PDB file of C-alpha atoms and ligand atoms in Angstrom:
ATOM      1  CA  MET A   1       4.978 -13.473  12.022  1.00  0.00           C
ATOM      2  CA  THR A   2       2.958 -16.597  11.764  1.00  0.00           C
ATOM      3  CA  ALA A   3       2.187 -18.882  15.037  1.00  0.00           C
ATOM      4  CA  GLY A   4       4.342 -21.604  13.864  1.00  0.00           C
ATOM      5  CA  GLN A   5       7.120 -19.327  12.593  1.00  0.00           C
ATOM      6  CA  ALA A   6       7.073 -17.642  16.388  1.00  0.00           C
ATOM      7  CA  GLU A   7       6.916 -20.820  18.277  1.00  0.00           C
ATOM      8  CA  PHE A   8       9.530 -22.634  15.888  1.00  0.00           C
ATOM      9  CA  GLY A   9      11.569 -20.019  13.629  1.00  0.00           C
ATOM     10  CA  SER A  10      11.483 -20.019  10.246  1.00  0.00           C
ATOM     11  CA  LEU A  11      12.774 -22.724   7.406  1.00  0.00           C
ATOM     12  CA  GLN A  12      11.893 -23.588   4.086  1.00  0.00           C
ATOM     13  CA  ILE A  13      11.644 -27.363   4.055  1.00  0.00           C
ATOM     14  CA  ALA A  14      11.779 -29.637   0.557  1.00  0.00           C
ATOM     15  CA  ILE A  15      10.404 -32.988   0.692  1.00  0.00           C
ATOM     16  CA  ASP A  16      11.176 -35.235  -2.737  1.00  0.00           C
ATOM     17  CA  GLY A  17      10.650 -38.649  -3.468  1.00  0.00           C
ATOM     18  CA  PRO A  18       9.001 -40.959  -5.622  1.00  0.00           C
ATOM     19  CA  ALA A  19       5.063 -41.586  -5.663  1.00  0.00           C
ATOM     20  CA  GLY A  20       3.418 -43.350  -3.458  1.00  0.00           C
ATOM     21  CA  ALA A  21       6.343 -42.922  -0.626  1.00  0.00           C
ATOM     22  CA  GLY A  22       3.891 -41.259   2.065  1.00  0.00           C
ATOM     23  CA  LYS A  23       5.442 -37.323   0.973  1.00  0.00           C
ATOM     24  CA  SER A  24       1.579 -35.545   0.475  1.00  0.00           C
ATOM     25  CA  THR A  25      -0.036 -37.005   3.926  1.00  0.00           C
ATOM     26  CA  VAL A  26       3.647 -36.841   5.856  1.00  0.00           C
ATOM     27  CA  SER A  27       4.345 -33.244   4.503  1.00  0.00           C
ATOM     28  CA  ARG A  28       0.825 -32.240   5.173  1.00  0.00           C
ATOM     29  CA  LYS A  29       0.870 -33.400   8.621  1.00  0.00           C
ATOM     30  CA  LEU A  30       4.367 -31.828   9.430  1.00  0.00           C
ATOM     31  CA  ALA A  31       3.177 -28.331   8.173  1.00  0.00           C
ATOM     32  CA  GLU A  32       0.304 -28.564  10.461  1.00  0.00           C
ATOM     33  CA  SER A  33       2.470 -29.199  13.603  1.00  0.00           C
ATOM     34  CA  LEU A  34       4.778 -26.395  12.478  1.00  0.00           C
ATOM     35  CA  GLY A  35       1.880 -24.001  11.650  1.00  0.00           C
ATOM     36  CA  TYR A  36       3.819 -23.991   8.227  1.00  0.00           C
ATOM     37  CA  LEU A  37       2.362 -23.352   5.045  1.00  0.00           C
ATOM     38  CA  TYR A  38       1.979 -26.991   2.620  1.00  0.00           C
ATOM     39  CA  ILE A  39       2.400 -26.872  -0.909  1.00  0.00           C
ATOM     40  CA  ASP A  40       1.582 -30.170  -3.049  1.00  0.00           C
ATOM     41  CA  THR A  41       3.596 -29.164  -6.010  1.00  0.00           C
ATOM     42  CA  GLY A  42       2.266 -32.548  -7.259  1.00  0.00           C
ATOM     43  CA  ALA A  43      -1.292 -31.567  -6.949  1.00  0.00           C
ATOM     44  CA  MET A  44      -0.004 -27.942  -9.270  1.00  0.00           C
ATOM     45  CA  TYR A  45       1.283 -30.424 -11.792  1.00  0.00           C
ATOM     46  CA  ARG A  46      -1.886 -32.561 -11.901  1.00  0.00           C
ATOM     47  CA  ALA A  47      -4.041 -29.551 -12.095  1.00  0.00           C
ATOM     48  CA  ALA A  48      -1.942 -27.995 -15.229  1.00  0.00           C
ATOM     49  CA  THR A  49      -2.676 -31.761 -16.841  1.00  0.00           C
ATOM     50  CA  TRP A  50      -6.377 -31.577 -15.866  1.00  0.00           C
ATOM     51  CA  LEU A  51      -6.608 -27.794 -17.361  1.00  0.00           C
ATOM     52  CA  ALA A  52      -4.351 -29.343 -20.725  1.00  0.00           C
ATOM     53  CA  ARG A  53      -7.255 -32.040 -20.845  1.00  0.00           C
ATOM     54  CA  LYS A  54     -10.134 -30.231 -20.347  1.00  0.00           C
ATOM     55  CA  ASN A  55      -8.918 -27.230 -23.269  1.00  0.00           C
ATOM     56  CA  HIS A  56      -7.841 -30.750 -25.574  1.00  0.00           C
ATOM     57  CA  LEU A  57      -4.124 -29.922 -25.469  1.00  0.00           C
ATOM     58  CA  ASP A  58      -1.785 -33.183 -25.969  1.00  0.00           C
ATOM     59  CA  TYR A  59       1.562 -33.243 -24.388  1.00  0.00           C
ATOM     60  CA  SER A  60       2.948 -32.411 -27.529  1.00  0.00           C
ATOM     61  CA  ASP A  61       1.950 -28.977 -27.006  1.00  0.00           C
ATOM     62  CA  ALA A  62       4.501 -27.840 -24.140  1.00  0.00           C
ATOM     63  CA  GLU A  63       3.825 -24.092 -25.156  1.00  0.00           C
ATOM     64  CA  GLY A  64       0.399 -24.261 -25.434  1.00  0.00           C
ATOM     65  CA  ILE A  65       0.003 -25.692 -22.092  1.00  0.00           C
ATOM     66  CA  ALA A  66       2.843 -23.605 -20.551  1.00  0.00           C
ATOM     67  CA  ARG A  67       0.846 -20.734 -21.810  1.00  0.00           C
ATOM     68  CA  LEU A  68      -2.489 -21.961 -20.291  1.00  0.00           C
ATOM     69  CA  ALA A  69      -1.124 -22.618 -17.143  1.00  0.00           C
ATOM     70  CA  SER A  70       0.701 -19.014 -16.811  1.00  0.00           C
ATOM     71  CA  GLN A  71      -3.257 -17.585 -17.213  1.00  0.00           C
ATOM     72  CA  THR A  72      -4.628 -19.699 -15.123  1.00  0.00           C
ATOM     73  CA  ASP A  73      -5.392 -19.369 -11.094  1.00  0.00           C
ATOM     74  CA  ILE A  74      -4.340 -22.805  -9.679  1.00  0.00           C
ATOM     75  CA  VAL A  75      -4.831 -22.172  -5.717  1.00  0.00           C
ATOM     76  CA  LEU A  76      -4.475 -24.798  -3.218  1.00  0.00           C
ATOM     77  CA  LYS A  77      -6.096 -24.396   0.176  1.00  0.00           C
ATOM     78  CA  PRO A  78      -6.136 -26.349   3.275  1.00  0.00           C
ATOM     79  CA  ALA A  79      -7.422 -29.586   3.818  1.00  0.00           C
ATOM     80  CA  ASP A  80     -11.282 -29.883   5.306  1.00  0.00           C
ATOM     81  CA  GLU A  81     -13.387 -32.951   5.828  1.00  0.00           C
ATOM     82  CA  SER A  82     -15.061 -32.755   2.186  1.00  0.00           C
ATOM     83  CA  SER A  83     -11.443 -33.764   1.029  1.00  0.00           C
ATOM     84  CA  GLU A  84     -10.513 -36.414   2.966  1.00  0.00           C
ATOM     85  CA  GLY A  85      -7.284 -35.295   4.267  1.00  0.00           C
ATOM     86  CA  ARG A  86      -6.011 -34.102   1.015  1.00  0.00           C
ATOM     87  CA  ILE A  87      -5.243 -30.322   0.155  1.00  0.00           C
ATOM     88  CA  ARG A  88      -7.750 -28.639  -1.754  1.00  0.00           C
ATOM     89  CA  VAL A  89      -7.403 -27.410  -5.312  1.00  0.00           C
ATOM     90  CA  PHE A  90      -9.020 -24.934  -7.555  1.00  0.00           C
ATOM     91  CA  VAL A  91      -8.336 -24.202 -10.981  1.00  0.00           C
ATOM     92  CA  ASP A  92      -9.985 -20.851 -11.720  1.00  0.00           C
ATOM     93  CA  GLY A  93     -12.390 -20.987  -8.983  1.00  0.00           C
ATOM     94  CA  GLU A  94     -13.637 -24.698 -10.103  1.00  0.00           C
ATOM     95  CA  GLU A  95     -12.782 -27.161  -7.423  1.00  0.00           C
ATOM     96  CA  VAL A  96     -10.757 -30.104  -8.961  1.00  0.00           C
ATOM     97  CA  THR A  97      -9.571 -31.755  -5.897  1.00  0.00           C
ATOM     98  CA  LYS A  98     -11.144 -35.194  -6.039  1.00  0.00           C
ATOM     99  CA  ALA A  99     -10.938 -34.815 -10.368  1.00  0.00           C
ATOM    100  CA  ILE A 100      -7.249 -34.718 -10.052  1.00  0.00           C
ATOM    101  CA  ARG A 101      -6.618 -37.661  -8.723  1.00  0.00           C
ATOM    102  CA  THR A 102      -8.070 -40.376 -10.913  1.00  0.00           C
ATOM    103  CA  ARG A 103      -5.960 -42.849 -12.454  1.00  0.00           C
ATOM    104  CA  GLU A 104      -6.541 -41.472 -15.932  1.00  0.00           C
ATOM    105  CA  ILE A 105      -4.829 -37.868 -14.689  1.00  0.00           C
ATOM    106  CA  THR A 106      -2.283 -39.741 -12.754  1.00  0.00           C
ATOM    107  CA  GLU A 107      -1.040 -41.420 -15.757  1.00  0.00           C
ATOM    108  CA  TRP A 108      -1.359 -38.311 -18.248  1.00  0.00           C
ATOM    109  CA  THR A 109       0.396 -35.703 -15.315  1.00  0.00           C
ATOM    110  CA  SER A 110       3.638 -38.195 -15.709  1.00  0.00           C
ATOM    111  CA  PRO A 111       4.336 -36.780 -19.664  1.00  0.00           C
ATOM    112  CA  VAL A 112       2.949 -33.472 -18.775  1.00  0.00           C
ATOM    113  CA  SER A 113       5.349 -32.491 -16.214  1.00  0.00           C
ATOM    114  CA  ALA A 114       8.524 -33.804 -18.037  1.00  0.00           C
ATOM    115  CA  LEU A 115       7.916 -30.610 -20.220  1.00  0.00           C
ATOM    116  CA  GLY A 116      10.059 -27.860 -19.838  1.00  0.00           C
ATOM    117  CA  PRO A 117       7.842 -24.914 -20.228  1.00  0.00           C
ATOM    118  CA  LEU A 118       5.367 -26.011 -18.139  1.00  0.00           C
ATOM    119  CA  ARG A 119       8.178 -26.788 -15.247  1.00  0.00           C
ATOM    120  CA  ALA A 120       9.287 -22.836 -15.762  1.00  0.00           C
ATOM    121  CA  VAL A 121       6.120 -21.321 -15.084  1.00  0.00           C
ATOM    122  CA  LEU A 122       4.962 -24.123 -11.891  1.00  0.00           C
ATOM    123  CA  VAL A 123       8.505 -23.619 -10.104  1.00  0.00           C
ATOM    124  CA  LYS A 124       8.427 -19.934 -10.467  1.00  0.00           C
ATOM    125  CA  LYS A 125       4.832 -20.247  -8.728  1.00  0.00           C
ATOM    126  CA  GLN A 126       5.993 -22.311  -6.022  1.00  0.00           C
ATOM    127  CA  GLN A 127       9.293 -20.170  -5.256  1.00  0.00           C
ATOM    128  CA  GLN A 128       6.848 -17.275  -5.096  1.00  0.00           C
ATOM    129  CA  LEU A 129       4.532 -19.365  -2.470  1.00  0.00           C
ATOM    130  CA  ALA A 130       7.406 -20.378  -0.329  1.00  0.00           C
ATOM    131  CA  SER A 131       9.148 -17.073  -0.297  1.00  0.00           C
ATOM    132  CA  ASN A 132       7.900 -16.279   2.917  1.00  0.00           C
ATOM    133  CA  GLY A 133      10.451 -18.647   4.428  1.00  0.00           C
ATOM    134  CA  SER A 134       7.976 -21.124   6.241  1.00  0.00           C
ATOM    135  CA  ALA A 135       6.927 -23.841   4.143  1.00  0.00           C
ATOM    136  CA  VAL A 136       6.691 -27.689   3.486  1.00  0.00           C
ATOM    137  CA  LEU A 137       7.240 -28.288  -0.007  1.00  0.00           C
ATOM    138  CA  ASP A 138       6.937 -31.801  -1.475  1.00  0.00           C
ATOM    139  CA  GLY A 139       7.533 -33.112  -5.092  1.00  0.00           C
ATOM    140  CA  ARG A 140      10.607 -34.345  -7.193  1.00  0.00           C
ATOM    141  CA  ASP A 141      12.685 -31.037  -7.771  1.00  0.00           C
ATOM    142  CA  ILE A 142      12.133 -29.318  -4.343  1.00  0.00           C
ATOM    143  CA  GLY A 143      15.360 -29.913  -3.062  1.00  0.00           C
ATOM    144  CA  THR A 144      17.377 -29.530  -6.390  1.00  0.00           C
ATOM    145  CA  VAL A 145      15.761 -27.030  -8.671  1.00  0.00           C
ATOM    146  CA  VAL A 146      13.004 -25.184  -6.940  1.00  0.00           C
ATOM    147  CA  LEU A 147      14.672 -23.989  -3.702  1.00  0.00           C
ATOM    148  CA  PRO A 148      17.768 -25.394  -3.845  1.00  0.00           C
ATOM    149  CA  ASN A 149      18.645 -23.686  -0.537  1.00  0.00           C
ATOM    150  CA  ALA A 150      16.314 -25.028   1.491  1.00  0.00           C
ATOM    151  CA  GLY A 151      17.017 -24.996   5.105  1.00  0.00           C
ATOM    152  CA  LEU A 152      16.256 -28.793   5.486  1.00  0.00           C
ATOM    153  CA  LYS A 153      15.936 -31.513   2.309  1.00  0.00           C
ATOM    154  CA  ILE A 154      14.418 -35.044   2.782  1.00  0.00           C
ATOM    155  CA  PHE A 155      14.227 -37.770   0.568  1.00  0.00           C
ATOM    156  CA  LEU A 156      11.508 -39.856   1.599  1.00  0.00           C
ATOM    157  CA  THR A 157      11.468 -43.673   0.154  1.00  0.00           C
ATOM    158  CA  ALA A 158       9.822 -46.808  -0.229  1.00  0.00           C
ATOM    159  CA  SER A 159       9.863 -50.079  -1.803  1.00  0.00           C
ATOM    160  CA  PRO A 160       7.661 -50.475  -5.027  1.00  0.00           C
ATOM    161  CA  GLU A 161       5.854 -53.308  -3.642  1.00  0.00           C
ATOM    162  CA  VAL A 162       4.732 -50.879  -0.441  1.00  0.00           C
ATOM    163  CA  ARG A 163       3.937 -47.880  -2.946  1.00  0.00           C
ATOM    164  CA  ALA A 164       1.570 -50.123  -5.121  1.00  0.00           C
ATOM    165  CA  ARG A 165      -0.459 -51.331  -2.028  1.00  0.00           C
ATOM    166  CA  ARG A 166      -0.780 -47.955  -1.003  1.00  0.00           C
ATOM    167  CA  CYS A 167      -1.810 -46.470  -4.587  1.00  0.00           C
ATOM    168  CA  LEU A 168      -4.682 -49.662  -4.308  1.00  0.00           C
ATOM    169  CA  ILE A 169      -6.078 -48.759  -1.058  1.00  0.00           C
ATOM    170  CA  ASP A 170      -6.096 -45.065  -1.974  1.00  0.00           C
ATOM    171  CA  LEU A 171      -7.956 -45.724  -5.133  1.00  0.00           C
ATOM    172  CA  GLU A 172     -10.618 -48.506  -3.552  1.00  0.00           C
ATOM    173  CA  LYS A 173     -11.173 -45.390  -1.254  1.00  0.00           C
ATOM    174  CA  GLN A 174     -12.106 -43.514  -4.037  1.00  0.00           C
ATOM    175  CA  GLY A 175     -14.385 -46.358  -5.207  1.00  0.00           C
ATOM    176  CA  GLU A 176     -11.997 -47.273  -8.327  1.00  0.00           C
ATOM    177  CA  THR A 177     -11.385 -50.827  -8.581  1.00  0.00           C
ATOM    178  CA  ALA A 178      -7.729 -51.711  -9.585  1.00  0.00           C
ATOM    179  CA  VAL A 179      -5.188 -54.528  -9.745  1.00  0.00           C
ATOM    180  CA  PHE A 180      -2.499 -54.898  -7.421  1.00  0.00           C
ATOM    181  CA  ASP A 181       0.251 -56.112 -10.067  1.00  0.00           C
ATOM    182  CA  GLU A 182      -1.309 -53.256 -12.805  1.00  0.00           C
ATOM    183  CA  LEU A 183      -0.090 -50.718 -10.497  1.00  0.00           C
ATOM    184  CA  LEU A 184       2.961 -52.180  -9.368  1.00  0.00           C
ATOM    185  CA  LYS A 185       4.215 -52.003 -13.249  1.00  0.00           C
ATOM    186  CA  ALA A 186       2.489 -48.482 -13.671  1.00  0.00           C
ATOM    187  CA  ILE A 187       4.781 -47.420 -10.366  1.00  0.00           C
ATOM    188  CA  ASN A 188       8.015 -49.097 -12.388  1.00  0.00           C
ATOM    189  CA  GLU A 189       7.358 -47.442 -15.426  1.00  0.00           C
ATOM    190  CA  ARG A 190       6.364 -44.009 -13.775  1.00  0.00           C
ATOM    191  CA  ASP A 191       9.752 -44.357 -11.477  1.00  0.00           C
ATOM    192  CA  HIS A 192      11.649 -44.556 -14.816  1.00  0.00           C
ATOM    193  CA  ARG A 193      10.168 -41.983 -16.502  1.00  0.00           C
ATOM    194  CA  ASP A 194      10.226 -39.257 -13.603  1.00  0.00           C
ATOM    195  CA  CYS A 195      14.009 -40.453 -13.218  1.00  0.00           C
ATOM    196  CA  THR A 196      14.942 -40.615 -16.549  1.00  0.00           C
ATOM    197  CA  ARG A 197      13.379 -37.420 -18.285  1.00  0.00           C
ATOM    198  CA  GLU A 198      15.283 -34.735 -19.432  1.00  0.00           C
ATOM    199  CA  VAL A 199      14.094 -31.685 -17.361  1.00  0.00           C
ATOM    200  CA  SER A 200      14.565 -32.180 -13.741  1.00  0.00           C
ATOM    201  CA  PRO A 201      14.634 -35.651 -13.365  1.00  0.00           C
ATOM    202  CA  LEU A 202      13.703 -37.284  -9.644  1.00  0.00           C
ATOM    203  CA  THR A 203      17.118 -37.370  -7.809  1.00  0.00           C
ATOM    204  CA  LYS A 204      17.797 -36.934  -4.339  1.00  0.00           C
ATOM    205  CA  SER A 205      19.656 -33.719  -3.758  1.00  0.00           C
ATOM    206  CA  ALA A 206      23.051 -34.537  -2.148  1.00  0.00           C
ATOM    207  CA  ASP A 207      22.364 -32.709   0.989  1.00  0.00           C
ATOM    208  CA  ALA A 208      19.179 -34.520   1.804  1.00  0.00           C
ATOM    209  CA  VAL A 209      18.320 -36.934   4.626  1.00  0.00           C
ATOM    210  CA  GLU A 210      17.312 -40.156   2.974  1.00  0.00           C
ATOM    211  CA  VAL A 211      14.241 -41.524   5.500  1.00  0.00           C
ATOM    212  CA  SER A 212      12.506 -44.829   4.006  1.00  0.00           C
ATOM    213  CA  THR A 213       8.856 -45.197   5.369  1.00  0.00           C
ATOM    214  CA  ASP A 214       8.527 -49.148   4.483  1.00  0.00           C
ATOM    215  CA  ASN A 215       7.919 -49.930   8.262  1.00  0.00           C
ATOM    216  CA  LEU A 216       7.066 -46.959   9.783  1.00  0.00           C
ATOM    217  CA  SER A 217       3.562 -45.544  10.059  1.00  0.00           C
ATOM    218  CA  VAL A 218       2.432 -41.859   9.002  1.00  0.00           C
ATOM    219  CA  ASP A 219       2.876 -40.790  12.427  1.00  0.00           C
ATOM    220  CA  GLU A 220       6.123 -42.419  13.141  1.00  0.00           C
ATOM    221  CA  VAL A 221       7.658 -40.561   9.638  1.00  0.00           C
ATOM    222  CA  VAL A 222       6.100 -37.332  10.645  1.00  0.00           C
ATOM    223  CA  GLU A 223       7.806 -37.447  14.532  1.00  0.00           C
ATOM    224  CA  ARG A 224      11.328 -38.444  12.955  1.00  0.00           C
ATOM    225  CA  LEU A 225      10.784 -35.227  10.170  1.00  0.00           C
ATOM    226  CA  MET A 226      10.181 -33.221  13.187  1.00  0.00           C
ATOM    227  CA  ASP A 227      12.575 -34.602  15.309  1.00  0.00           C
ATOM    228  CA  LEU A 228      14.900 -33.383  12.045  1.00  0.00           C
ATOM    229  CA  VAL A 229      13.572 -29.668  11.850  1.00  0.00           C
ATOM    230  CA  LYS A 230      14.295 -29.384  15.577  1.00  0.00           C
ATOM    231  CA  SER A 231      17.848 -29.897  15.532  1.00  0.00           C
ATOM    232  CA  ARG A 232      18.121 -28.136  12.413  1.00  0.00           C
ATOM    233  CA  LEU A 233      16.281 -25.153  13.743  1.00  0.00           C
ATOM    234  CA  LYS A 234      18.551 -25.635  17.002  1.00  0.00           C
ATOM    235  CA  ALA A 235      22.219 -25.649  14.852  1.00  0.00           C
ATOM    236  CA  ASN A 236      20.967 -22.562  12.618  1.00  0.00           C
ATOM    237  CA  LYS A 237      20.303 -20.596  16.084  1.00  0.00           C
ATOM    238  CA  GLN A 238      23.575 -21.685  16.885  1.00  0.00           C
ATOM    239  CA  ALA A 239      25.555 -20.251  14.165  1.00  0.00           C
ATOM    240  CA  SER A 240      23.578 -17.056  14.358  1.00  0.00           C
ATOM    241  CA  GLY A 241      24.463 -16.676  17.732  1.00  0.00           C
ATOM    242  CA  GLN A 242      21.396 -17.246  19.654  1.00  0.00           C
ATOM    243  CA  PRO A 243      20.486 -18.537  22.966  1.00  0.00           C
ATOM    244  CA  VAL A 244      19.215 -22.109  22.903  1.00  0.00           C
ATOM    245  CA  GLN A 245      17.388 -24.110  25.143  1.00  0.00           C
ATOM    246  CA  ALA A 246      18.924 -26.889  26.512  1.00  0.00           C
TER     247      ALA A 246
HETATM  248  O1   DC B   1       3.181 -36.345  -6.215  1.00  0.00           O
HETATM  249  P1   DC B   1       2.251 -36.779  -7.216  1.00  0.00           P
HETATM  250  O2   DC B   1       2.136 -38.116  -7.575  1.00  0.00           O
HETATM  251  O3   DC B   1       1.000 -36.044  -7.040  1.00  0.00           O
HETATM  252  O4   DC B   1       2.929 -35.752  -8.517  1.00  0.00           O
HETATM  253  C1   DC B   1       2.004 -36.588  -9.825  1.00  0.00           C
HETATM  254  C2   DC B   1       2.809 -36.407 -10.925  1.00  0.00           C
HETATM  255  O5   DC B   1       3.840 -35.518 -10.890  1.00  0.00           O
HETATM  256  C3   DC B   1       3.923 -37.156 -10.721  1.00  0.00           C
HETATM  257  O6   DC B   1       4.020 -37.775 -11.810  1.00  0.00           O
HETATM  258  C4   DC B   1       5.041 -36.516 -10.784  1.00  0.00           C
HETATM  259  C5   DC B   1       4.999 -34.894 -11.311  1.00  0.00           C
HETATM  260  N1   DC B   1       5.939 -33.946 -10.350  1.00  0.00           N
HETATM  261  C6   DC B   1       6.974 -33.320 -10.933  1.00  0.00           C
HETATM  262  O7   DC B   1       7.511 -33.669 -11.718  1.00  0.00           O
HETATM  263  N2   DC B   1       7.276 -32.775 -10.150  1.00  0.00           N
HETATM  264  C7   DC B   1       6.912 -32.364  -8.987  1.00  0.00           C
HETATM  265  N3   DC B   1       7.574 -31.138  -8.673  1.00  0.00           N
HETATM  266  C8   DC B   1       6.011 -32.766  -8.490  1.00  0.00           C
HETATM  267  C9   DC B   1       5.409 -33.819  -8.941  1.00  0.00           C
END
């Protein structure tokens, strides 16, 4: 049993939503507060895209990309000072933490992540990683496909303008230059592709709680999610007849 399981109990938490809604930062902090495992599934799709590009595979080769991903170790490790708060990502031992966050990989990941055979490979890996039961997963299809029975499902949203502003700040931190209007256009296009693709489109699960992050700081969002987690765990305990502290 992990320290988090001992203190809080066990729960699979699914956090979905569009790019720039703040999912990664909030999910990582929530997982840290709970002592749970954090799985950034977007980083896995980015790593698979980086791998495909390195091997000169185009996204028309869906089977080739899926085969390559299934034969490769994609490993996520906790953030440290070197990764500026992002989880660290390794592809067959090579660190790609920064390489998967460039604008080029971001643009390529959208069509690559729409490939059904690749999704089948990565969804299976994600389900295996989450199988110990105390995990926070963030992505687009966690509540609908990866963990349809998750104990708590959150759908994080924010307006396209707020999300474009956050992307701009992220890119500038990495030393890239970007224009707000172009980022806004790219976000709207990516949203459209992610929401209308055939395989696992971004949709809010019927049983997800929607939280808008527009006017909230990261810590305020984490606090709100912590309250939701605590009340869900309390309800689960009551339902199973265990004593609940007032
Ligand atoms: O969350 P992110 O921006 O790092 O995600 C990168 C891309 O991967 C984005 O285009 C959406 C896609 N993605 C997905 O299709 N399914 C997931 N579970 C996570 C991300």
